[in-house]
Short mmCIF file of C-alpha atoms in Angstrom, two decimals:
data_model
loop_
_atom_site.label_atom_id
_atom_site.label_comp_id
_atom_site.label_asym_id
_atom_site.label_seq_id
_atom_site.Cartn_x
_atom_site.Cartn_y
_atom_site.Cartn_z
CA ARG Y 1 17.44 30.43 16.87
CA LEU Y 2 18.46 27.26 15.76
CA SER Y 3 21.02 26.63 14.19
CA ASN Y 4 22.93 23.59 11.75
CA VAL Y 5 19.80 22.77 10.49
CA MET Y 6 21.60 20.79 7.78
CA THR Y 7 24.59 19.18 7.67
CA PHE Y 8 26.50 17.15 5.74
CA SER Y 9 29.17 14.54 6.77
CA GLY Y 10 31.51 12.76 4.86
CA ASP Y 11 34.64 11.09 4.12
CA GLY Y 12 37.09 13.86 5.24
CA GLY Y 13 35.86 16.23 2.76
CA GLN Y 14 36.25 13.73 -0.28
CA GLY Y 15 32.71 13.42 -1.14
CA VAL Y 16 29.31 13.56 1.12
CA ASP Y 17 28.00 10.11 2.70
CA ASN Y 18 24.78 11.75 4.29
CA ILE Y 19 22.78 14.84 3.80
CA ILE Y 20 20.83 15.27 7.42
CA PHE Y 21 17.83 17.77 8.43
CA TYR Y 22 17.51 18.70 12.23
CA THR Y 23 14.56 20.48 13.77
CA GLY Y 24 14.25 22.02 17.47
CA ASN Y 25 14.92 25.03 18.90
CA ALA Y 26 17.65 26.84 20.73
CA THR Y 27 18.61 24.37 23.24
CA THR Y 28 17.65 20.96 21.58
CA THR Y 29 17.50 19.74 18.15
CA THR Y 30 16.11 16.21 16.38
CA GLU Y 31 17.45 14.83 13.33
CA ARG Y 32 14.30 14.23 11.26
CA LEU Y 33 15.40 13.86 7.45
CA ARG Y 34 18.60 11.66 6.31
CA ILE Y 35 19.45 11.42 2.63
CA THR Y 36 22.50 8.47 2.68
CA SER Y 37 24.93 8.85 0.13
CA ASP Y 38 23.49 5.78 -1.87
CA GLY Y 39 20.20 6.94 -1.65
CA LYS Y 40 18.30 5.89 1.02
CA ILE Y 41 15.73 8.32 2.65
CA GLY Y 42 15.24 8.07 6.32
CA VAL Y 43 11.84 10.30 7.69
CA ASN Y 44 12.89 10.32 12.13
CA GLU Y 45 15.01 7.40 11.24
CA SER Y 46 19.13 7.77 10.95
CA ASN Y 47 19.72 4.35 9.53
CA PRO Y 48 17.01 3.08 6.74
CA GLY Y 49 16.30 0.10 6.25
CA CYS Y 50 15.88 -0.22 2.51
CA LEU Y 51 17.95 -2.20 1.71
CA SER Y 52 18.23 -1.25 -2.20
CA GLY Y 53 17.61 2.43 -1.76
CA GLY Y 54 14.51 3.74 -0.91
CA ILE Y 55 12.13 5.37 1.81
CA HIS Y 56 12.04 4.54 5.29
CA LEU Y 57 8.77 6.80 7.38
CA VAL Y 58 9.04 6.16 11.18
CA HIS Y 59 6.23 7.13 13.44
CA SER Y 60 7.79 5.64 16.34
CA ASP Y 61 9.91 2.33 16.82
CA ALA Y 62 10.64 1.93 20.61
CA GLU Y 63 8.96 -1.74 20.16
CA GLY Y 64 12.03 -1.96 17.97
CA THR Y 65 12.57 -2.19 14.10
CA PRO Y 66 12.46 -5.78 12.40
CA THR Y 67 14.82 -7.64 9.73
CA PHE Y 68 13.54 -6.81 6.64
CA THR Y 69 13.19 -8.66 3.05
CA GLY Y 70 16.05 -6.07 1.49
CA GLY Y 71 13.37 -5.50 -1.96
CA GLU Y 72 11.22 -2.91 -0.35
CA THR Y 73 11.30 0.20 -1.84
CA ALA Y 74 8.91 2.17 0.88
CA ILE Y 75 8.68 1.02 4.08
CA PHE Y 76 6.39 2.46 6.93
CA GLN Y 77 6.73 1.49 10.44
CA ARG Y 78 4.50 2.73 13.83
CA ASN Y 79 5.11 0.25 16.53
CA PHE Y 80 5.02 2.46 19.62
CA ASN Y 81 3.74 -0.69 21.28
CA SER Y 82 2.36 -4.04 20.59
CA ALA Y 83 -1.34 -2.59 20.16
CA GLN Y 84 -0.49 0.42 18.32
CA SER Y 85 -1.53 0.06 14.20
CA SER Y 86 -0.37 1.70 10.96
CA GLU Y 87 -2.42 2.91 8.22
CA ILE Y 88 -1.95 4.06 4.61
CA SER Y 89 -4.73 6.18 2.86
CA ILE Y 90 -5.00 6.54 -0.45
CA VAL Y 91 -7.75 9.22 -0.65
CA SER Y 92 -9.19 10.10 -4.51
CA GLY Y 93 -12.80 12.56 -5.34
CA THR Y 94 -15.75 10.68 -4.78
CA ALA Y 95 -16.47 9.69 -8.66
CA SER Y 96 -13.49 8.73 -8.89
CA LYS Y 97 -11.09 5.29 -7.97
CA SER Y 98 -7.82 4.74 -5.83
CA THR Y 99 -5.93 2.37 -7.02
CA ILE Y 100 -2.74 0.48 -6.40
CA ASN Y 101 -1.01 -1.01 -9.44
CA PHE Y 102 1.13 -4.48 -9.90
CA GLY Y 103 3.57 -4.46 -12.98
CA ASP Y 104 6.59 -4.56 -14.76
CA LYS Y 105 8.74 -2.35 -16.91
CA ASP Y 106 6.56 -3.07 -20.49
CA ASP Y 107 3.08 -2.45 -18.25
CA VAL Y 108 2.85 -0.86 -14.90
CA ASN Y 109 -0.48 -1.91 -14.44
CA ILE Y 110 -1.41 -4.81 -15.48
CA GLY Y 111 -2.40 -5.98 -12.10
CA MET Y 112 -4.41 -3.69 -9.76
CA ILE Y 113 -6.36 -3.29 -7.08
CA GLN Y 114 -8.84 -0.37 -7.29
CA TYR Y 115 -11.73 1.27 -4.82
CA GLU Y 116 -14.27 2.86 -7.10
CA ASN Y 117 -15.77 5.89 -4.38
CA ASN Y 118 -18.71 6.03 -7.10
CA SER Y 119 -20.12 2.56 -6.15
CA ASN Y 120 -18.47 1.87 -3.53
CA ALA Y 121 -17.19 -1.66 -5.39
CA PHE Y 122 -13.69 -3.10 -4.92
CA VAL Y 123 -12.14 -4.77 -7.89
CA PHE Y 124 -9.40 -6.66 -8.87
CA THR Y 125 -7.39 -7.16 -12.11
CA THR Y 126 -4.74 -9.81 -13.08
CA ASN Y 127 -3.57 -9.35 -16.58
CA THR Y 128 -5.44 -6.07 -17.80
CA SER Y 129 -8.86 -7.80 -16.61
CA GLU Y 130 -10.97 -8.35 -14.18
CA ARG Y 131 -11.26 -11.10 -12.17
CA LEU Y 132 -12.97 -10.09 -8.92
CA ARG Y 133 -15.42 -7.53 -7.86
CA ILE Y 134 -17.24 -6.93 -4.64
CA THR Y 135 -20.00 -4.71 -4.68
CA SER Y 136 -20.82 -2.07 -1.41
CA GLY Y 137 -23.84 -5.00 -0.69
CA GLY Y 138 -21.36 -8.10 -0.01
CA ASP Y 139 -22.42 -10.01 -3.83
CA PHE Y 140 -18.92 -10.76 -5.34
CA TYR Y 141 -18.89 -11.63 -8.95
CA ILE Y 142 -15.62 -13.45 -10.17
CA GLN Y 143 -14.85 -13.29 -14.06
CA TRP Y 144 -13.90 -16.23 -16.17
CA ILE Y 145 -14.06 -16.02 -19.86
CA ASN Y 146 -14.53 -13.36 -21.93
CA ASN Y 147 -15.63 -10.73 -19.22
CA ASN Y 148 -18.46 -13.24 -18.50
CA PHE Y 149 -19.27 -13.00 -14.93
CA LEU Y 150 -19.05 -16.98 -14.44
CA GLY Y 151 -19.16 -16.71 -10.68
CA SER Y 152 -21.50 -15.38 -8.04
CA TYR Y 153 -22.59 -14.45 -4.32
CA TYR Y 154 -25.39 -12.87 -3.45
CA ASP Y 155 -27.11 -12.59 -0.28
CA ALA Y 156 -30.43 -10.89 -0.53
CA ASN Y 157 -32.44 -11.11 2.71
CA TYR Y 158 -30.42 -13.91 4.33
CA TYR Y 159 -31.12 -16.13 0.61
CA MET Y 160 -27.97 -17.04 0.25
CA GLY Y 161 -25.90 -18.38 -3.39
CA LEU Y 162 -23.32 -19.54 -5.27
CA SER Y 163 -22.98 -20.41 -8.66
CA PHE Y 164 -19.59 -20.97 -10.49
CA GLY Y 165 -18.94 -22.08 -14.24
CA ALA Y 166 -20.45 -22.27 -17.80
CA ASN Y 167 -23.41 -24.23 -17.01
CA ARG Y 168 -24.40 -21.96 -13.88
CA ARG Y 169 -23.70 -24.93 -11.00
CA GLU Y 170 -25.53 -23.54 -7.78
CA LEU Y 171 -25.53 -23.82 -4.06
CA TYR Y 172 -27.98 -22.28 -2.15
#
């Protein structure tokens, strides 16, 4: 039976510095989750790298841990060796969108990167307006004034084109 699956460490009973969760078997336990007194959360990490609080999730860090900027609220690390990649998936319904919002306290989505699953298009938004769209066919559209797409690129059967500006300057 596993014992000591959760421990509290502190300064001689005056407070709790860390809450630590372990998994394992009857003879061996491994730290899996740590919550520090300053609000950092480490998953498979005993010294979370988010300098200002946040979550540091480690799949493997055998290749080492970098120096972080200090502004991270989330760090996802997977570098068992130099050939290992790291991925984040954002999954939504087939008729919906997957979105990353950028903003501040006054407007949490003033900037966005969206993938529209129903049309398979990538959409980039700044200042709450769509500015760039890349279609599933590889065409791209650039919005300029009053939601009019003044620039576009398309490749229809290797016929290439590029047009920009109010007078539609074109290069083919």
